[in-house]
PDB file of C-alpha atoms in Angstrom:
ATOM      1  CA  MET A   4       0.000   0.000   0.000  1.00  0.00           C
ATOM      2  CA  PHE A   5       1.107   3.563  -0.742  1.00  0.00           C
ATOM      3  CA  LEU A   6      -0.284   6.848   0.499  1.00  0.00           C
ATOM      4  CA  SER A   7      -1.390   9.774  -1.622  1.00  0.00           C
ATOM      5  CA  SER A   8      -3.036  13.148  -1.235  1.00  0.00           C
ATOM      6  CA  CYS A   9      -6.127  11.942  -3.145  1.00  0.00           C
ATOM      7  CA  PHE A  10      -7.396   9.427  -5.674  1.00  0.00           C
ATOM      8  CA  SER A  11      -6.745  11.647  -8.681  1.00  0.00           C
ATOM      9  CA  PHE A  12      -3.056  12.212  -7.958  1.00  0.00           C
ATOM     10  CA  ALA A  13      -2.492   8.502  -7.367  1.00  0.00           C
ATOM     11  CA  PHE A  14      -4.447   7.480 -10.457  1.00  0.00           C
ATOM     12  CA  ASN A  15      -2.482   9.802 -12.722  1.00  0.00           C
ATOM     13  CA  ALA A  16       0.744   8.349 -11.338  1.00  0.00           C
ATOM     14  CA  LEU A  17      -0.564   4.867 -12.102  1.00  0.00           C
ATOM     15  CA  LEU A  18      -1.513   5.798 -15.674  1.00  0.00           C
ATOM     16  CA  ALA A  19       1.935   7.269 -16.240  1.00  0.00           C
ATOM     17  CA  GLY A  20       3.477   3.929 -15.325  1.00  0.00           C
ATOM     18  CA  LEU A  21       1.389   1.696 -17.585  1.00  0.00           C
ATOM     19  CA  PRO A  22       2.835   0.588 -20.927  1.00  0.00           C
ATOM     20  CA  LYS A  23       1.652   3.045 -23.572  1.00  0.00           C
ATOM     21  CA  HIS A  24       0.562   0.324 -26.003  1.00  0.00           C
ATOM     22  CA  TYR A  25      -2.033  -1.041 -23.591  1.00  0.00           C
ATOM     23  CA  LYS A  26      -5.677  -0.967 -24.656  1.00  0.00           C
ATOM     24  CA  VAL A  27      -8.025   0.299 -21.950  1.00  0.00           C
ATOM     25  CA  LEU A  28     -11.705  -0.453 -21.420  1.00  0.00           C
ATOM     26  CA  LEU A  29     -13.732   2.243 -19.629  1.00  0.00           C
ATOM     27  CA  LEU A  30     -17.346   2.690 -18.575  1.00  0.00           C
ATOM     28  CA  ASN A  31     -19.294   5.359 -20.407  1.00  0.00           C
ATOM     29  CA  ASN A  32     -20.088   8.306 -18.084  1.00  0.00           C
ATOM     30  CA  ASP A  33     -17.822   7.039 -15.320  1.00  0.00           C
ATOM     31  CA  TYR A  34     -16.280   9.555 -12.905  1.00  0.00           C
ATOM     32  CA  PRO A  35     -14.469  12.264 -14.943  1.00  0.00           C
ATOM     33  CA  SER A  36     -11.287  11.833 -12.886  1.00  0.00           C
ATOM     34  CA  VAL A  37     -11.245   8.213 -14.088  1.00  0.00           C
ATOM     35  CA  ASN A  38     -12.062   8.607 -17.767  1.00  0.00           C
ATOM     36  CA  PHE A  39     -10.586  12.016 -18.637  1.00  0.00           C
ATOM     37  CA  PRO A  40      -6.931  11.397 -17.644  1.00  0.00           C
ATOM     38  CA  THR A  41      -7.044   7.947 -19.241  1.00  0.00           C
ATOM     39  CA  ILE A  42      -8.199   9.421 -22.541  1.00  0.00           C
ATOM     40  CA  ILE A  43      -5.811  12.381 -22.643  1.00  0.00           C
ATOM     41  CA  THR A  44      -2.868  10.147 -21.723  1.00  0.00           C
ATOM     42  CA  GLY A  45      -3.331   8.668 -25.171  1.00  0.00           C
ATOM     43  CA  PHE A  46      -4.310   5.068 -24.483  1.00  0.00           C
ATOM     44  CA  GLU A  47      -6.336   3.326 -27.138  1.00  0.00           C
ATOM     45  CA  HIS A  48      -9.664   2.937 -25.410  1.00  0.00           C
ATOM     46  CA  SER A  49     -13.256   1.843 -25.765  1.00  0.00           C
ATOM     47  CA  PHE A  50     -16.389   2.382 -23.683  1.00  0.00           C
ATOM     48  CA  VAL A  51     -18.866   0.001 -22.107  1.00  0.00           C
ATOM     49  CA  THR A  52     -22.523   1.008 -21.944  1.00  0.00           C
ATOM     50  CA  MET A  53     -23.541   1.467 -18.326  1.00  0.00           C
ATOM     51  CA  ASP A  54     -27.008  -0.004 -17.729  1.00  0.00           C
ATOM     52  CA  GLU A  55     -28.650  -2.825 -15.786  1.00  0.00           C
ATOM     53  CA  GLN A  56     -26.717  -5.359 -17.932  1.00  0.00           C
ATOM     54  CA  LEU A  57     -23.342  -3.833 -17.075  1.00  0.00           C
ATOM     55  CA  GLU A  58     -21.501  -7.074 -16.366  1.00  0.00           C
ATOM     56  CA  ALA A  59     -22.732  -8.680 -19.602  1.00  0.00           C
ATOM     57  CA  ASN A  60     -21.746  -5.528 -21.482  1.00  0.00           C
ATOM     58  CA  ILE A  61     -18.236  -5.758 -20.051  1.00  0.00           C
ATOM     59  CA  LEU A  62     -17.894  -9.374 -21.183  1.00  0.00           C
ATOM     60  CA  ASP A  63     -19.057  -8.470 -24.690  1.00  0.00           C
ATOM     61  CA  ALA A  64     -16.594  -5.578 -24.878  1.00  0.00           C
ATOM     62  CA  ILE A  65     -13.716  -7.757 -23.703  1.00  0.00           C
ATOM     63  CA  ALA A  66     -14.527 -10.305 -26.398  1.00  0.00           C
ATOM     64  CA  THR A  67     -14.519  -7.705 -29.175  1.00  0.00           C
ATOM     65  CA  PHE A  68     -12.060  -5.010 -28.048  1.00  0.00           C
ATOM     66  CA  LYS A  69      -9.628  -7.338 -26.227  1.00  0.00           C
ATOM     67  CA  PRO A  70      -8.331  -4.795 -23.712  1.00  0.00           C
ATOM     68  CA  ASP A  71      -5.251  -5.100 -21.554  1.00  0.00           C
ATOM     69  CA  VAL A  72      -6.840  -3.076 -18.747  1.00  0.00           C
ATOM     70  CA  LEU A  73     -10.344  -2.555 -17.358  1.00  0.00           C
ATOM     71  CA  ILE A  74     -10.735   0.629 -15.319  1.00  0.00           C
ATOM     72  CA  LEU A  75     -13.947   1.437 -13.467  1.00  0.00           C
ATOM     73  CA  SER A  76     -15.443   2.986 -10.370  1.00  0.00           C
ATOM     74  CA  ILE A  77     -16.736   0.281  -8.045  1.00  0.00           C
ATOM     75  CA  VAL A  78     -19.729   2.518  -7.278  1.00  0.00           C
ATOM     76  CA  GLN A  79     -20.874   5.126  -9.773  1.00  0.00           C
ATOM     77  CA  TYR A  80     -20.947   8.678  -8.478  1.00  0.00           C
ATOM     78  CA  ILE A  81     -24.081   9.751 -10.379  1.00  0.00           C
ATOM     79  CA  SER A  82     -26.414   6.765 -10.180  1.00  0.00           C
ATOM     80  CA  GLY A  83     -25.016   4.718  -7.304  1.00  0.00           C
ATOM     81  CA  LEU A  84     -24.744   1.705  -9.631  1.00  0.00           C
ATOM     82  CA  LYS A  85     -22.427  -0.838  -8.022  1.00  0.00           C
ATOM     83  CA  ILE A  86     -20.391  -3.417  -9.899  1.00  0.00           C
ATOM     84  CA  ASP A  87     -21.022  -6.995  -8.797  1.00  0.00           C
ATOM     85  CA  LEU A  88     -17.867  -7.845  -6.856  1.00  0.00           C
ATOM     86  CA  SER A  89     -18.331 -11.578  -7.448  1.00  0.00           C
ATOM     87  CA  PHE A  90     -18.293 -10.762 -11.165  1.00  0.00           C
ATOM     88  CA  ILE A  91     -14.874  -9.129 -10.782  1.00  0.00           C
ATOM     89  CA  GLN A  92     -13.552 -12.285  -9.124  1.00  0.00           C
ATOM     90  CA  GLU A  93     -14.937 -14.475 -11.897  1.00  0.00           C
ATOM     91  CA  LEU A  94     -13.666 -12.075 -14.564  1.00  0.00           C
ATOM     92  CA  LYS A  95     -10.142 -12.327 -13.176  1.00  0.00           C
ATOM     93  CA  HIS A  96     -10.479 -16.117 -13.141  1.00  0.00           C
ATOM     94  CA  GLN A  97     -11.552 -16.141 -16.796  1.00  0.00           C
ATOM     95  CA  HIS A  98      -9.055 -13.478 -17.920  1.00  0.00           C
ATOM     96  CA  PRO A  99      -6.048 -13.671 -15.572  1.00  0.00           C
ATOM     97  CA  GLU A 100      -3.938 -11.433 -17.840  1.00  0.00           C
ATOM     98  CA  LEU A 101      -6.483  -8.602 -17.792  1.00  0.00           C
ATOM     99  CA  LEU A 102      -5.511  -5.843 -15.368  1.00  0.00           C
ATOM    100  CA  ILE A 103      -8.525  -4.672 -13.342  1.00  0.00           C
ATOM    101  CA  ILE A 104      -8.233  -1.266 -11.684  1.00  0.00           C
ATOM    102  CA  GLY A 105     -10.940   0.152  -9.429  1.00  0.00           C
ATOM    103  CA  ASP A 106     -11.765   3.552  -7.985  1.00  0.00           C
ATOM    104  CA  GLY A 107     -12.921   2.751  -4.457  1.00  0.00           C
ATOM    105  CA  THR A 108     -13.735   6.286  -3.306  1.00  0.00           C
ATOM    106  CA  GLN A 109     -17.523   5.831  -3.424  1.00  0.00           C
ATOM    107  CA  PHE A 110     -17.284   2.262  -2.077  1.00  0.00           C
ATOM    108  CA  LEU A 111     -14.715   1.702   0.654  1.00  0.00           C
ATOM    109  CA  GLY A 112     -16.294   2.179   4.049  1.00  0.00           C
ATOM    110  CA  THR A 113     -19.684   0.815   3.002  1.00  0.00           C
ATOM    111  CA  ASP A 114     -19.078  -2.917   2.531  1.00  0.00           C
ATOM    112  CA  LEU A 115     -16.745  -5.723   3.504  1.00  0.00           C
ATOM    113  CA  PHE A 116     -13.785  -5.903   1.134  1.00  0.00           C
ATOM    114  CA  ASP A 117     -10.666  -8.076   0.915  1.00  0.00           C
ATOM    115  CA  PHE A 118      -8.317  -6.713  -1.708  1.00  0.00           C
ATOM    116  CA  ASN A 119      -6.236  -9.891  -1.879  1.00  0.00           C
ATOM    117  CA  THR A 120      -9.194 -12.008  -2.980  1.00  0.00           C
ATOM    118  CA  SER A 121     -11.140  -9.312  -4.834  1.00  0.00           C
ATOM    119  CA  GLY A 122      -9.809  -9.874  -8.353  1.00  0.00           C
ATOM    120  CA  PHE A 123      -8.611  -6.276  -8.576  1.00  0.00           C
ATOM    121  CA  ASP A 124      -4.986  -5.582  -9.432  1.00  0.00           C
ATOM    122  CA  ALA A 125      -5.292  -2.075  -7.990  1.00  0.00           C
ATOM    123  CA  VAL A 126      -7.810  -0.149  -5.945  1.00  0.00           C
ATOM    124  CA  LEU A 127      -7.258   3.546  -5.346  1.00  0.00           C
ATOM    125  CA  SER A 128      -9.292   5.788  -3.095  1.00  0.00           C
ATOM    126  CA  SER A 129      -9.589   9.145  -1.425  1.00  0.00           C
ATOM    127  CA  GLY A 130     -10.432   8.962   2.255  1.00  0.00           C
ATOM    128  CA  TYR A 131     -12.887  11.829   2.572  1.00  0.00           C
ATOM    129  CA  LYS A 132     -16.034  10.002   1.462  1.00  0.00           C
ATOM    130  CA  TRP A 133     -17.433   6.943   3.256  1.00  0.00           C
ATOM    131  CA  LEU A 134     -14.216   6.361   5.206  1.00  0.00           C
ATOM    132  CA  MET A 135     -15.088   9.657   6.882  1.00  0.00           C
ATOM    133  CA  ALA A 136     -11.539  11.009   7.004  1.00  0.00           C
ATOM    134  CA  GLY A 137     -10.611  14.593   6.198  1.00  0.00           C
ATOM    135  CA  PHE A 138      -9.406  16.010   2.916  1.00  0.00           C
ATOM    136  CA  GLY A 139      -5.903  15.592   1.544  1.00  0.00           C
ATOM    137  CA  ASN A 140      -5.503  11.865   2.062  1.00  0.00           C
ATOM    138  CA  GLY A 141      -5.835   8.746  -0.052  1.00  0.00           C
ATOM    139  CA  PHE A 142      -4.154   5.434  -0.691  1.00  0.00           C
ATOM    140  CA  ILE A 143      -3.275   2.884  -3.362  1.00  0.00           C
ATOM    141  CA  LEU A 144      -3.557  -0.897  -3.062  1.00  0.00           C
ATOM    142  CA  LEU A 145      -1.464  -2.783  -5.640  1.00  0.00           C
ATOM    143  CA  ASN A 146      -0.797  -6.459  -6.153  1.00  0.00           C
ATOM    144  CA  ASP A 147       2.691  -7.750  -6.923  1.00  0.00           C
ATOM    145  CA  ARG A 148       2.043  -8.303 -10.623  1.00  0.00           C
ATOM    146  CA  LEU A 149       1.047  -4.699 -11.236  1.00  0.00           C
ATOM    147  CA  LYS A 150       4.007  -3.441  -9.206  1.00  0.00           C
ATOM    148  CA  GLU A 151       6.265  -5.217 -11.700  1.00  0.00           C
ATOM    149  CA  ILE A 152       4.440  -3.793 -14.716  1.00  0.00           C
ATOM    150  CA  LEU A 153       4.346  -0.156 -13.588  1.00  0.00           C
ATOM    151  CA  TYR A 154       7.365   1.855 -14.744  1.00  0.00           C
ATOM    152  CA  ALA A 155       8.972  -1.408 -15.889  1.00  0.00           C
ATOM    153  CA  ASP A 156      11.580   0.286 -18.111  1.00  0.00           C
ATOM    154  CA  VAL A 157      12.584   2.636 -15.311  1.00  0.00           C
ATOM    155  CA  GLN A 158      12.827  -0.245 -12.853  1.00  0.00           C
ATOM    156  CA  LYS A 159      15.236  -2.089 -15.167  1.00  0.00           C
ATOM    157  CA  ASN A 160      17.589   0.906 -15.372  1.00  0.00           C
ATOM    158  CA  TYR A 161      17.082   2.310 -11.898  1.00  0.00           C
ATOM    159  CA  SER A 162      20.163   3.431  -9.992  1.00  0.00           C
ATOM    160  CA  TYR A 163      20.168   5.006  -6.553  1.00  0.00           C
ATOM    161  CA  LEU A 164      20.597   8.746  -6.560  1.00  0.00           C
ATOM    162  CA  ASN A 165      21.925   8.767  -3.013  1.00  0.00           C
ATOM    163  CA  ASN A 166      21.657   6.828   0.208  1.00  0.00           C
ATOM    164  CA  GLN A 167      18.361   8.481   1.094  1.00  0.00           C
ATOM    165  CA  TRP A 168      16.666   6.552  -1.758  1.00  0.00           C
ATOM    166  CA  MET A 169      18.268   3.158  -1.215  1.00  0.00           C
ATOM    167  CA  ASN A 170      15.302   1.490   0.486  1.00  0.00           C
ATOM    168  CA  LYS A 171      12.637   2.898  -1.822  1.00  0.00           C
ATOM    169  CA  SER A 172      11.355   1.227  -4.973  1.00  0.00           C
ATOM    170  CA  VAL A 173      10.647   3.043  -8.206  1.00  0.00           C
ATOM    171  CA  VAL A 174       6.924   2.475  -7.706  1.00  0.00           C
ATOM    172  CA  GLN A 175       7.019   3.958  -4.209  1.00  0.00           C
ATOM    173  CA  LEU A 176       8.927   6.992  -5.433  1.00  0.00           C
ATOM    174  CA  CYS A 177       6.369   7.559  -8.189  1.00  0.00           C
ATOM    175  CA  PHE A 178       3.377   7.313  -5.855  1.00  0.00           C
ATOM    176  CA  GLU A 179       5.034   9.044  -2.901  1.00  0.00           C
ATOM    177  CA  PRO A 180       7.417  11.518  -4.563  1.00  0.00           C
ATOM    178  CA  GLY A 181       7.422  14.121  -1.826  1.00  0.00           C
ATOM    179  CA  HIS A 182       6.242  14.941   1.654  1.00  0.00           C
ATOM    180  CA  LEU A 183       2.900  13.582   2.782  1.00  0.00           C
ATOM    181  CA  ASP A 184       0.591  15.554   5.047  1.00  0.00           C
ATOM    182  CA  THR A 185       0.810  13.611   8.292  1.00  0.00           C
ATOM    183  CA  LEU A 186      -2.117  15.531   9.787  1.00  0.00           C
ATOM    184  CA  ALA A 187      -4.357  14.738   6.804  1.00  0.00           C
ATOM    185  CA  HIS A 188      -3.406  11.084   6.833  1.00  0.00           C
ATOM    186  CA  GLY A 189      -3.795  11.079  10.590  1.00  0.00           C
ATOM    187  CA  THR A 190      -7.497  11.746  10.105  1.00  0.00           C
ATOM    188  CA  LEU A 191      -7.689   8.606   7.966  1.00  0.00           C
ATOM    189  CA  GLN A 192      -5.880   6.624  10.638  1.00  0.00           C
ATOM    190  CA  GLN A 193      -8.284   7.836  13.319  1.00  0.00           C
ATOM    191  CA  SER A 194     -11.261   6.991  11.121  1.00  0.00           C
ATOM    192  CA  LEU A 195     -10.009   3.453  10.526  1.00  0.00           C
ATOM    193  CA  MET A 196      -9.406   3.020  14.238  1.00  0.00           C
ATOM    194  CA  GLN A 197     -12.988   4.127  14.897  1.00  0.00           C
ATOM    195  CA  PHE A 198     -14.305   1.601  12.392  1.00  0.00           C
ATOM    196  CA  GLU A 199     -12.316  -1.102  14.177  1.00  0.00           C
ATOM    197  CA  GLN A 200     -13.691  -0.033  17.534  1.00  0.00           C
ATOM    198  CA  TRP A 201     -17.272  -0.171  16.290  1.00  0.00           C
ATOM    199  CA  GLY A 202     -16.678  -3.448  14.456  1.00  0.00           C
ATOM    200  CA  TYR A 203     -16.504  -3.158  10.695  1.00  0.00           C
ATOM    201  CA  ALA A 204     -18.979  -5.959   9.998  1.00  0.00           C
ATOM    202  CA  GLU A 205     -21.462  -4.337  12.367  1.00  0.00           C
ATOM    203  CA  THR A 206     -21.191  -0.962  10.652  1.00  0.00           C
ATOM    204  CA  VAL A 207     -21.742  -2.586   7.244  1.00  0.00           C
ATOM    205  CA  SER A 208     -24.785  -4.476   8.499  1.00  0.00           C
ATOM    206  CA  TYR A 209     -26.292  -1.313   9.973  1.00  0.00           C
ATOM    207  CA  THR A 210     -25.838   0.717   6.815  1.00  0.00           C
ATOM    208  CA  GLN A 211     -27.058  -2.020   4.508  1.00  0.00           C
ATOM    209  CA  ASP A 212     -30.247  -2.477   6.524  1.00  0.00           C
ATOM    210  CA  LEU A 213     -30.966   1.231   6.167  1.00  0.00           C
ATOM    211  CA  VAL A 214     -30.132   1.173   2.463  1.00  0.00           C
ATOM    212  CA  ALA A 215     -32.406  -1.830   1.893  1.00  0.00           C
ATOM    213  CA  GLN A 216     -35.338  -0.004   3.473  1.00  0.00           C
ATOM    214  CA  ALA A 217     -34.593   3.139   1.450  1.00  0.00           C
ATOM    215  CA  ARG A 218     -34.496   1.090  -1.753  1.00  0.00           C
ATOM    216  CA  VAL A 219     -37.916  -0.410  -1.049  1.00  0.00           C
ATOM    217  CA  GLU A 220     -39.499   2.945  -0.216  1.00  0.00           C
ATOM    218  CA  LEU A 221     -38.023   4.760  -3.203  1.00  0.00           C
ATOM    219  CA  ALA A 222     -38.846   1.900  -5.573  1.00  0.00           C
ATOM    220  CA  ASN A 223     -42.447   1.852  -4.361  1.00  0.00           C
ATOM    221  CA  ARG A 224     -42.674   5.519  -5.291  1.00  0.00           C
ATOM    222  CA  GLY A 225     -41.190   4.907  -8.739  1.00  0.00           C
ATOM    223  CA  LEU A 226     -38.210   7.125  -7.973  1.00  0.00           C
ATOM    224  CA  LEU A 227     -35.292   4.866  -8.954  1.00  0.00           C
ATOM    225  CA  LEU A 228     -33.489   4.592 -12.266  1.00  0.00           C
ATOM    226  CA  ASP A 229     -34.178   1.457 -14.326  1.00  0.00           C
ATOM    227  CA  SER A 230     -30.473   0.641 -14.210  1.00  0.00           C
ATOM    228  CA  ILE A 231     -30.773   0.412 -10.419  1.00  0.00           C
ATOM    229  CA  ILE A 232     -34.200  -1.115  -9.849  1.00  0.00           C
ATOM    230  CA  ASN A 233     -33.578  -3.984 -12.288  1.00  0.00           C
ATOM    231  CA  ARG A 234     -30.356  -5.209 -10.715  1.00  0.00           C
ATOM    232  CA  ARG A 235     -28.448  -6.100  -7.607  1.00  0.00           C
ATOM    233  CA  PRO A 236     -26.311  -5.264  -5.687  1.00  0.00           C
ATOM    234  CA  GLN A 237     -27.276  -1.893  -4.203  1.00  0.00           C
ATOM    235  CA  SER A 238     -24.816   0.764  -3.093  1.00  0.00           C
ATOM    236  CA  ASN A 239     -25.624   3.323  -0.423  1.00  0.00           C
ATOM    237  CA  ILE A 240     -26.060   6.049  -3.073  1.00  0.00           C
ATOM    238  CA  PHE A 241     -29.409   6.744  -4.715  1.00  0.00           C
ATOM    239  CA  ASN A 242     -30.233   9.057  -7.586  1.00  0.00           C
ATOM    240  CA  ILE A 243     -33.811  10.000  -6.705  1.00  0.00           C
ATOM    241  CA  GLN A 244     -35.792  10.746  -9.828  1.00  0.00           C
ATOM    242  CA  ILE A 245     -37.356  14.028  -8.824  1.00  0.00           C
ATOM    243  CA  ASN A 246     -36.866  17.371 -10.531  1.00  0.00           C
ATOM    244  CA  PRO A 247     -33.286  18.569  -9.882  1.00  0.00           C
ATOM    245  CA  ASN A 248     -34.774  21.994  -9.213  1.00  0.00           C
ATOM    246  CA  ASN A 249     -35.828  20.596  -5.825  1.00  0.00           C
ATOM    247  CA  PHE A 250     -32.169  20.617  -4.762  1.00  0.00           C
ATOM    248  CA  GLN A 251     -32.342  23.865  -2.789  1.00  0.00           C
ATOM    249  CA  LEU A 252     -35.608  22.816  -1.160  1.00  0.00           C
ATOM    250  CA  LEU A 253     -34.016  19.649   0.153  1.00  0.00           C
ATOM    251  CA  MET A 254     -30.938  21.520   1.309  1.00  0.00           C
ATOM    252  CA  ASP A 255     -33.109  24.057   3.137  1.00  0.00           C
ATOM    253  CA  GLU A 256     -34.833  21.147   4.868  1.00  0.00           C
ATOM    254  CA  GLY A 257     -31.468  19.834   6.074  1.00  0.00           C
ATOM    255  CA  ILE A 258     -31.094  17.071   3.478  1.00  0.00           C
ATOM    256  CA  LYS A 259     -27.528  17.010   2.173  1.00  0.00           C
ATOM    257  CA  CYS A 260     -27.755  16.152  -1.512  1.00  0.00           C
ATOM    258  CA  PHE A 261     -26.603  17.144  -4.973  1.00  0.00           C
ATOM    259  CA  PRO A 262     -28.270  17.396  -8.404  1.00  0.00           C
ATOM    260  CA  ARG A 263     -26.791  14.718 -10.643  1.00  0.00           C
ATOM    261  CA  GLY A 264     -28.015  13.674 -14.074  1.00  0.00           C
ATOM    262  CA  THR A 265     -31.787  13.433 -14.218  1.00  0.00           C
ATOM    263  CA  GLY A 266     -32.365  13.538 -10.464  1.00  0.00           C
ATOM    264  CA  ILE A 267     -30.933  14.333  -7.066  1.00  0.00           C
ATOM    265  CA  ARG A 268     -28.289  12.172  -5.420  1.00  0.00           C
ATOM    266  CA  VAL A 269     -28.468  11.245  -1.745  1.00  0.00           C
ATOM    267  CA  GLY A 270     -26.505   8.744   0.310  1.00  0.00           C
ATOM    268  CA  PHE A 271     -26.883   6.856   3.579  1.00  0.00           C
ATOM    269  CA  HIS A 272     -24.135   6.017   6.034  1.00  0.00           C
ATOM    270  CA  LEU A 273     -23.420   5.372   9.703  1.00  0.00           C
ATOM    271  CA  TYR A 274     -24.442   8.838  10.784  1.00  0.00           C
ATOM    272  CA  ASN A 275     -27.946   8.351   9.359  1.00  0.00           C
ATOM    273  CA  ASP A 276     -30.861   6.513  10.933  1.00  0.00           C
ATOM    274  CA  HIS A 277     -34.422   5.559  10.045  1.00  0.00           C
ATOM    275  CA  ALA A 278     -35.671   8.947  11.206  1.00  0.00           C
ATOM    276  CA  ASP A 279     -33.511  10.555   8.488  1.00  0.00           C
ATOM    277  CA  LEU A 280     -35.067   8.266   5.892  1.00  0.00           C
ATOM    278  CA  GLU A 281     -38.584   9.055   7.093  1.00  0.00           C
ATOM    279  CA  LYS A 282     -37.824  12.785   6.947  1.00  0.00           C
ATOM    280  CA  LEU A 283     -36.562  12.486   3.375  1.00  0.00           C
ATOM    281  CA  LEU A 284     -39.619  10.499   2.295  1.00  0.00           C
ATOM    282  CA  HIS A 285     -41.992  12.953   3.984  1.00  0.00           C
ATOM    283  CA  ILE A 286     -40.398  15.906   2.179  1.00  0.00           C
ATOM    284  CA  ILE A 287     -40.539  14.079  -1.170  1.00  0.00           C
ATOM    285  CA  ASP A 288     -44.181  13.119  -0.631  1.00  0.00           C
ATOM    286  CA  THR A 289     -45.400  16.517   0.491  1.00  0.00           C
ATOM    287  CA  LYS A 290     -43.118  19.265  -0.781  1.00  0.00           C
ATOM    288  CA  THR A 291     -41.378  18.326  -4.032  1.00  0.00           C
ATOM    289  CA  ASN A 292     -42.745  18.725  -7.514  1.00  0.00           C
TER     290      ASN A 292
END
């Protein structure tokens, strides 16, 4: 694992280390900090349609485009669509040479996750979201195979500049090239310690129970996207299909949200309870248009 100031910095460092002839498969309308730097770096790339058949679409694209790398957000920032993690494991089993890189910023902190058995070759994340740390911190999880691939030409010709660099690999120097903000990363450490104190499995169970109830209530009102209602699994993000102009109304009522796409995005986490859900539903039922 390496530390970084945020996902975007770490991800750009990763892209810079990949072989330039690699073909990259992306999801259409994925997080701009995922797709944009990949495209402008110059990789040959193709897009997968993001709908309720996402996993099948990925398999079709792999068969036709034959990518070297699949890059995606584990949870989509607009819709809350969540990739099936068992699919990633099976995909790696079927295509062991395919590099699978995930943005975990909208995911980590909401579900149980074991990187070593996940099928991902890399997961990168900022800590400010569901890990509830402050700004200015993030991290990179890499498996051994990807560590060998990144900056491979530099690694072959690497010579120590001075004794200060002797115990640092090329990959570490590229991801951690300068001073890290110990205070910012300290907030991440404290957050992880709090998760451990509460019991990570217990926090996941609590949040998922709340999310399951929210899904039922919103679905009953016809307020979920087809790409969400027609599939599992469910993330803790919902894009509620009400007029985005209701954004300020919800904010004035104390509902933290954001207009995204065709609706308004809300999320549920440890600091929410069923009373928060009931308040949201009451406002939607009585005050929105």
